[in-house]
PDB file of C-alpha atoms in Angstrom:
ATOM      1  CA  THR A 167      -5.559  -3.792 -16.552  1.00 91.00           C
ATOM      2  CA  VAL A 168      -1.780  -3.890 -17.022  1.00 91.00           C
ATOM      3  CA  ARG A 169       0.663  -6.040 -18.947  1.00 89.00           C
ATOM      4  CA  THR A 170       3.978  -7.377 -17.649  1.00 88.00           C
ATOM      5  CA  GLY A 171       5.693  -8.981 -20.593  1.00 86.00           C
ATOM      6  CA  ARG A 172       3.406 -11.700 -21.934  1.00 86.00           C
ATOM      7  CA  LEU A 173       1.133 -11.668 -18.884  1.00 90.00           C
ATOM      8  CA  GLU A 174      -2.067  -9.656 -18.693  1.00 91.00           C
ATOM      9  CA  HIS A 175      -3.198  -8.579 -15.201  1.00 94.00           C
ATOM     10  CA  ARG A 176      -6.619  -7.350 -14.117  1.00 95.00           C
ATOM     11  CA  ILE A 177      -6.081  -5.988 -10.626  1.00 96.00           C
ATOM     12  CA  VAL A 178      -8.875  -5.080  -8.244  1.00 96.00           C
ATOM     13  CA  GLY A 179      -8.389  -3.648  -4.755  1.00 97.00           C
ATOM     14  CA  GLY A 180     -10.784  -2.344  -2.198  1.00 97.00           C
ATOM     15  CA  VAL A 181     -11.641  -1.329   1.333  1.00 97.00           C
ATOM     16  CA  GLU A 182     -14.559  -2.432   3.466  1.00 94.00           C
ATOM     17  CA  ALA A 183     -15.512  -0.867   6.778  1.00 96.00           C
ATOM     18  CA  GLY A 184     -18.480  -1.301   9.065  1.00 92.00           C
ATOM     19  CA  LEU A 185     -19.865  -1.115  12.572  1.00 90.00           C
ATOM     20  CA  SER A 186     -22.440  -3.452  14.127  1.00 83.00           C
ATOM     21  CA  THR A 187     -23.968  -2.693  17.498  1.00 82.00           C
ATOM     22  CA  ALA A 188     -26.524  -4.342  19.740  1.00 77.00           C
ATOM     23  CA  ASP A 189     -28.110  -3.147  22.970  1.00 78.00           C
ATOM     24  CA  SER A 190     -30.043  -5.857  24.759  1.00 73.00           C
ATOM     25  CA  GLU A 191     -30.958  -7.375  28.089  1.00 72.00           C
ATOM     26  CA  ILE A 192     -30.212 -10.999  28.813  1.00 66.00           C
ATOM     27  CA  GLY A 193     -32.499 -12.522  31.411  1.00 68.00           C
ATOM     28  CA  PHE A 194     -32.147 -15.813  33.257  1.00 65.00           C
ATOM     29  CA  GLY A 195     -33.765 -17.411  36.261  1.00 69.00           C
ATOM     30  CA  SER A 196     -35.411 -20.519  37.626  1.00 72.00           C
ATOM     31  CA  ALA A 197     -38.815 -21.676  36.476  1.00 72.00           C
ATOM     32  CA  ALA A 198     -41.601 -22.104  39.037  1.00 73.00           C
ATOM     33  CA  PRO A 199     -41.851 -25.661  40.449  1.00 76.00           C
ATOM     34  CA  LEU A 200     -44.355 -27.957  38.751  1.00 77.00           C
ATOM     35  CA  ASP A 201     -46.101 -30.962  40.300  1.00 80.00           C
ATOM     36  CA  ILE A 202     -46.405 -33.591  37.544  1.00 83.00           C
ATOM     37  CA  PHE A 203     -49.355 -35.283  39.340  1.00 87.00           C
ATOM     38  CA  ASN A 204     -51.318 -32.042  39.687  1.00 83.00           C
ATOM     39  CA  PRO A 205     -49.956 -29.720  37.022  1.00 81.00           C
ATOM     40  CA  ALA A 206     -50.730 -26.076  37.548  1.00 80.00           C
ATOM     41  CA  TYR A 207     -48.815 -23.544  35.556  1.00 77.00           C
ATOM     42  CA  PRO A 208     -48.105 -20.589  37.800  1.00 75.00           C
ATOM     43  CA  PRO A 209     -46.671 -17.447  36.245  1.00 77.00           C
ATOM     44  CA  ALA A 210     -42.928 -17.621  35.771  1.00 73.00           C
ATOM     45  CA  PRO A 211     -40.885 -15.440  38.112  1.00 72.00           C
ATOM     46  CA  GLU A 212     -39.323 -12.370  36.580  1.00 75.00           C
ATOM     47  CA  PRO A 213     -35.804 -13.284  35.380  1.00 72.00           C
ATOM     48  CA  VAL A 214     -32.744 -11.374  36.503  1.00 69.00           C
ATOM     49  CA  LYS A 215     -31.769  -9.144  33.578  1.00 70.00           C
ATOM     50  CA  ARG A 216     -28.314  -8.073  32.552  1.00 66.00           C
ATOM     51  CA  PRO A 217     -28.090  -5.088  30.194  1.00 68.00           C
ATOM     52  CA  THR A 218     -25.475  -5.538  27.488  1.00 71.00           C
ATOM     53  CA  ARG A 219     -23.937  -3.565  24.674  1.00 75.00           C
ATOM     54  CA  TYR A 220     -21.866  -5.206  21.978  1.00 75.00           C
ATOM     55  CA  ASP A 221     -19.983  -3.317  19.248  1.00 82.00           C
ATOM     56  CA  VAL A 222     -17.993  -4.852  16.389  1.00 81.00           C
ATOM     57  CA  SER A 223     -16.032  -2.536  14.119  1.00 87.00           C
ATOM     58  CA  ARG A 224     -14.513  -4.027  10.985  1.00 88.00           C
ATOM     59  CA  LEU A 225     -11.898  -2.901   8.511  1.00 95.00           C
ATOM     60  CA  GLY A 226     -10.914  -4.987   5.516  1.00 94.00           C
ATOM     61  CA  LEU A 227      -8.415  -4.450   2.709  1.00 97.00           C
ATOM     62  CA  TYR A 228      -8.341  -6.782  -0.274  1.00 97.00           C
ATOM     63  CA  ALA A 229      -6.531  -7.259  -3.566  1.00 97.00           C
ATOM     64  CA  ILE A 230      -7.277  -9.631  -6.435  1.00 97.00           C
ATOM     65  CA  ASP A 231      -5.063 -10.198  -9.487  1.00 96.00           C
ATOM     66  CA  GLN A 232      -6.561 -12.020 -12.455  1.00 96.00           C
ATOM     67  CA  VAL A 233      -3.476 -13.156 -14.396  1.00 96.00           C
ATOM     68  CA  ARG A 234      -4.002 -14.441 -17.934  1.00 94.00           C
ATOM     69  CA  LEU A 235      -1.295 -16.908 -18.920  1.00 92.00           C
ATOM     70  CA  GLY A 236      -1.869 -17.267 -22.666  1.00 89.00           C
ATOM     71  CA  GLU A 237      -5.253 -17.982 -24.234  1.00 89.00           C
ATOM     72  CA  ARG A 238      -6.215 -21.015 -22.144  1.00 94.00           C
ATOM     73  CA  LEU A 239      -5.212 -20.391 -18.532  1.00 96.00           C
ATOM     74  CA  ILE A 240      -6.169 -17.767 -15.919  1.00 96.00           C
ATOM     75  CA  VAL A 241      -4.808 -17.739 -12.358  1.00 97.00           C
ATOM     76  CA  VAL A 242      -6.575 -15.613  -9.726  1.00 97.00           C
ATOM     77  CA  PRO A 243      -4.636 -15.087  -6.472  1.00 97.00           C
ATOM     78  CA  ALA A 244      -6.314 -12.919  -3.846  1.00 97.00           C
ATOM     79  CA  LEU A 245      -5.525 -11.709  -0.354  1.00 97.00           C
ATOM     80  CA  ARG A 246      -7.701 -10.045   2.261  1.00 96.00           C
ATOM     81  CA  TRP A 247      -6.579  -8.484   5.540  1.00 96.00           C
ATOM     82  CA  SER A 248      -9.351  -8.012   8.090  1.00 92.00           C
ATOM     83  CA  HIS A 249      -9.211  -6.253  11.434  1.00 92.00           C
ATOM     84  CA  LEU A 250     -11.938  -6.628  14.069  1.00 86.00           C
ATOM     85  CA  ALA A 251     -12.316  -4.570  17.216  1.00 87.00           C
ATOM     86  CA  ILE A 252     -14.909  -6.006  19.590  1.00 80.00           C
ATOM     87  CA  GLU A 253     -16.187  -4.069  22.589  1.00 81.00           C
ATOM     88  CA  ASN A 254     -18.412  -6.137  24.845  1.00 73.00           C
ATOM     89  CA  ARG A 255     -20.063  -4.528  27.872  1.00 70.00           C
ATOM     90  CA  VAL A 256     -22.152  -6.742  30.155  1.00 64.00           C
ATOM     91  CA  ALA A 257     -23.383  -5.152  33.386  1.00 54.00           C
ATOM     92  CA  THR A 258     -22.475  -8.105  35.651  1.00 53.00           C
ATOM     93  CA  THR A 259     -19.111  -9.073  34.147  1.00 59.00           C
ATOM     94  CA  GLY A 260     -17.760  -5.686  33.158  1.00 61.00           C
ATOM     95  CA  GLU A 261     -16.237  -4.671  29.867  1.00 64.00           C
ATOM     96  CA  THR A 262     -13.998  -6.668  27.583  1.00 71.00           C
ATOM     97  CA  ARG A 263     -12.252  -5.443  24.493  1.00 76.00           C
ATOM     98  CA  SER A 264     -10.530  -7.599  21.956  1.00 77.00           C
ATOM     99  CA  THR A 265      -8.940  -7.065  18.599  1.00 82.00           C
ATOM    100  CA  GLU A 266      -8.126  -9.575  15.963  1.00 83.00           C
ATOM    101  CA  SER A 267      -6.392  -9.315  12.604  1.00 89.00           C
ATOM    102  CA  VAL A 268      -6.701 -12.114  10.078  1.00 89.00           C
ATOM    103  CA  VAL A 269      -5.224 -12.656   6.624  1.00 93.00           C
ATOM    104  CA  SER A 270      -7.485 -14.692   4.336  1.00 94.00           C
ATOM    105  CA  PRO A 271      -5.921 -16.032   1.126  1.00 96.00           C
ATOM    106  CA  SER A 272      -7.666 -17.524  -1.894  1.00 97.00           C
ATOM    107  CA  LEU A 273      -6.510 -18.985  -5.177  1.00 98.00           C
ATOM    108  CA  GLY A 274      -8.529 -19.626  -8.316  1.00 97.00           C
ATOM    109  CA  LEU A 275      -7.716 -21.350 -11.582  1.00 98.00           C
ATOM    110  CA  VAL A 276      -9.662 -21.195 -14.868  1.00 97.00           C
ATOM    111  CA  VAL A 277      -8.847 -23.479 -17.817  1.00 98.00           C
ATOM    112  CA  LEU A 278     -10.345 -22.633 -21.226  1.00 96.00           C
ATOM    113  CA  PRO A 279      -9.886 -25.668 -23.514  1.00 97.00           C
ATOM    114  CA  ARG A 280     -12.255 -24.058 -26.066  1.00 94.00           C
ATOM    115  CA  PRO A 281     -13.488 -20.456 -26.339  1.00 90.00           C
ATOM    116  CA  TRP A 282     -17.008 -21.599 -25.325  1.00 94.00           C
ATOM    117  CA  LEU A 283     -15.952 -24.012 -22.526  1.00 96.00           C
ATOM    118  CA  SER A 284     -14.268 -23.310 -19.183  1.00 97.00           C
ATOM    119  CA  PHE A 285     -13.362 -25.313 -16.065  1.00 98.00           C
ATOM    120  CA  TYR A 286     -12.587 -23.619 -12.765  1.00 97.00           C
ATOM    121  CA  THR A 287     -11.524 -24.354  -9.214  1.00 98.00           C
ATOM    122  CA  THR A 288     -11.163 -22.114  -6.164  1.00 97.00           C
ATOM    123  CA  LEU A 289      -9.586 -22.581  -2.725  1.00 97.00           C
ATOM    124  CA  ALA A 290     -10.395 -19.990  -0.050  1.00 96.00           C
ATOM    125  CA  GLN A 291     -10.065 -19.326   3.674  1.00 94.00           C
ATOM    126  CA  GLY A 292     -11.992 -16.787   5.698  1.00 91.00           C
ATOM    127  CA  PHE A 293     -13.839 -15.958   8.883  1.00 86.00           C
ATOM    128  CA  GLU A 294     -17.033 -14.288  10.052  1.00 83.00           C
ATOM    129  CA  PRO A 295     -17.224 -11.932  13.020  1.00 77.00           C
ATOM    130  CA  PRO A 296     -19.616 -13.011  15.754  1.00 74.00           C
ATOM    131  CA  PRO A 297     -23.097 -11.525  15.465  1.00 71.00           C
ATOM    132  CA  PRO A 298     -23.784  -8.795  18.009  1.00 66.00           C
ATOM    133  CA  GLY A 299     -25.931  -9.787  20.955  1.00 65.00           C
ATOM    134  CA  GLN A 300     -24.970 -13.474  21.051  1.00 74.00           C
ATOM    135  CA  TYR A 301     -23.145 -14.567  24.201  1.00 74.00           C
ATOM    136  CA  LEU A 302     -21.758 -17.649  25.864  1.00 79.00           C
ATOM    137  CA  GLU A 303     -23.379 -18.680  29.161  1.00 78.00           C
ATOM    138  CA  ASP A 304     -20.700 -16.870  31.187  1.00 76.00           C
ATOM    139  CA  GLY A 305     -21.441 -13.578  29.356  1.00 69.00           C
ATOM    140  CA  ARG A 306     -18.372 -13.607  27.112  1.00 72.00           C
ATOM    141  CA  ALA A 307     -18.733 -12.815  23.422  1.00 71.00           C
ATOM    142  CA  LEU A 308     -18.414 -15.515  20.791  1.00 78.00           C
ATOM    143  CA  ALA A 309     -15.173 -16.096  18.886  1.00 80.00           C
ATOM    144  CA  PRO A 310     -15.195 -15.515  15.111  1.00 83.00           C
ATOM    145  CA  ALA A 311     -16.354 -18.472  12.993  1.00 88.00           C
ATOM    146  CA  GLU A 312     -13.711 -19.715  10.537  1.00 91.00           C
ATOM    147  CA  HIS A 313     -14.143 -21.506   7.240  1.00 93.00           C
ATOM    148  CA  ASP A 314     -12.231 -22.981   4.353  1.00 95.00           C
ATOM    149  CA  SER A 315     -13.751 -23.974   1.047  1.00 97.00           C
ATOM    150  CA  ILE A 316     -12.969 -25.669  -2.224  1.00 98.00           C
ATOM    151  CA  GLU A 317     -15.139 -25.342  -5.296  1.00 98.00           C
ATOM    152  CA  GLY A 318     -14.900 -26.625  -8.846  1.00 98.00           C
ATOM    153  CA  GLY A 319     -17.119 -26.327 -11.872  1.00 98.00           C
ATOM    154  CA  VAL A 320     -17.675 -26.094 -15.580  1.00 98.00           C
ATOM    155  CA  LYS A 321     -19.383 -23.532 -17.820  1.00 97.00           C
ATOM    156  CA  ALA A 322     -20.387 -23.940 -21.452  1.00 97.00           C
ATOM    157  CA  ASP A 323     -21.788 -21.236 -23.733  1.00 95.00           C
ATOM    158  CA  LEU A 324     -23.832 -22.981 -26.431  1.00 94.00           C
ATOM    159  CA  LEU A 325     -25.779 -21.999 -29.566  1.00 93.00           C
ATOM    160  CA  ASP A 326     -23.702 -18.891 -30.313  1.00 90.00           C
ATOM    161  CA  ARG A 327     -23.792 -17.857 -26.616  1.00 88.00           C
ATOM    162  CA  ARG A 328     -27.596 -17.857 -26.443  1.00 93.00           C
ATOM    163  CA  ILE A 329     -27.576 -20.621 -23.798  1.00 96.00           C
ATOM    164  CA  SER A 330     -25.176 -20.867 -20.890  1.00 96.00           C
ATOM    165  CA  VAL A 331     -24.931 -24.109 -18.897  1.00 97.00           C
ATOM    166  CA  THR A 332     -23.108 -24.182 -15.542  1.00 97.00           C
ATOM    167  CA  GLY A 333     -22.405 -26.956 -13.044  1.00 98.00           C
ATOM    168  CA  ALA A 334     -20.462 -26.755  -9.793  1.00 98.00           C
ATOM    169  CA  GLY A 335     -19.562 -28.726  -6.695  1.00 98.00           C
ATOM    170  CA  PHE A 336     -18.155 -27.418  -3.437  1.00 97.00           C
ATOM    171  CA  ARG A 337     -17.197 -28.278   0.123  1.00 97.00           C
ATOM    172  CA  ILE A 338     -17.217 -25.763   2.978  1.00 96.00           C
ATOM    173  CA  ARG A 339     -15.820 -26.597   6.414  1.00 96.00           C
ATOM    174  CA  ARG A 340     -16.717 -24.236   9.272  1.00 94.00           C
ATOM    175  CA  THR A 341     -15.426 -24.146  12.845  1.00 92.00           C
ATOM    176  CA  ASN A 342     -16.503 -22.083  15.889  1.00 89.00           C
ATOM    177  CA  VAL A 343     -20.061 -22.016  14.550  1.00 88.00           C
ATOM    178  CA  PRO A 344     -22.547 -20.488  17.065  1.00 86.00           C
ATOM    179  CA  GLU A 345     -25.205 -22.915  18.249  1.00 88.00           C
ATOM    180  CA  ALA A 346     -28.220 -21.721  20.257  1.00 84.00           C
ATOM    181  CA  ASP A 347     -28.719 -23.167  23.732  1.00 82.00           C
ATOM    182  CA  ALA A 348     -32.296 -23.747  24.973  1.00 79.00           C
ATOM    183  CA  ARG A 349     -31.649 -21.253  27.803  1.00 76.00           C
ATOM    184  CA  GLY A 350     -31.053 -18.360  25.388  1.00 73.00           C
ATOM    185  CA  PHE A 351     -27.273 -18.485  25.297  1.00 80.00           C
ATOM    186  CA  TYR A 352     -24.889 -19.827  22.663  1.00 86.00           C
ATOM    187  CA  ARG A 353     -22.048 -22.306  22.531  1.00 86.00           C
ATOM    188  CA  GLN A 354     -19.404 -22.888  19.889  1.00 87.00           C
TER     189      GLN A 354
END
């Protein structure tokens, strides 16, 4: 917590790091023919398997500043920088490496008309790395899913803060969302 003139700041910063890996075999092949007039279900032929390994390493840096502007207004700007390194090794298509850096901003606003009542709204953008082990039909890895959201709500502390009532509404829009294909692959 710091003060700059009449403004009070509560600053939070952090680092996130992680590694996700998946070793799997993707198999595909034709089903045995089936006569619809005399159905007999022969055993399915063994599918051709492709061993895969998929690694996603993540690094994220973030900062949030909760700025109090007087007694009734709080502004919360935030920024996150994320770096992804994806290593995708599929036996039949070789190895692909990709890196991606994304800046995800957000902005929040809290209005306190009374000490026991607050209204808020938040705008945010972000993305999700692709889950390991999910591939497009051609063996390539999925692209990150992206989203933007808006949320608004109200909170009231009643009966000397013994009861808290909260209501909220939101909208989230996502793109590049993975969708499973019946053959075991994914599309976006």
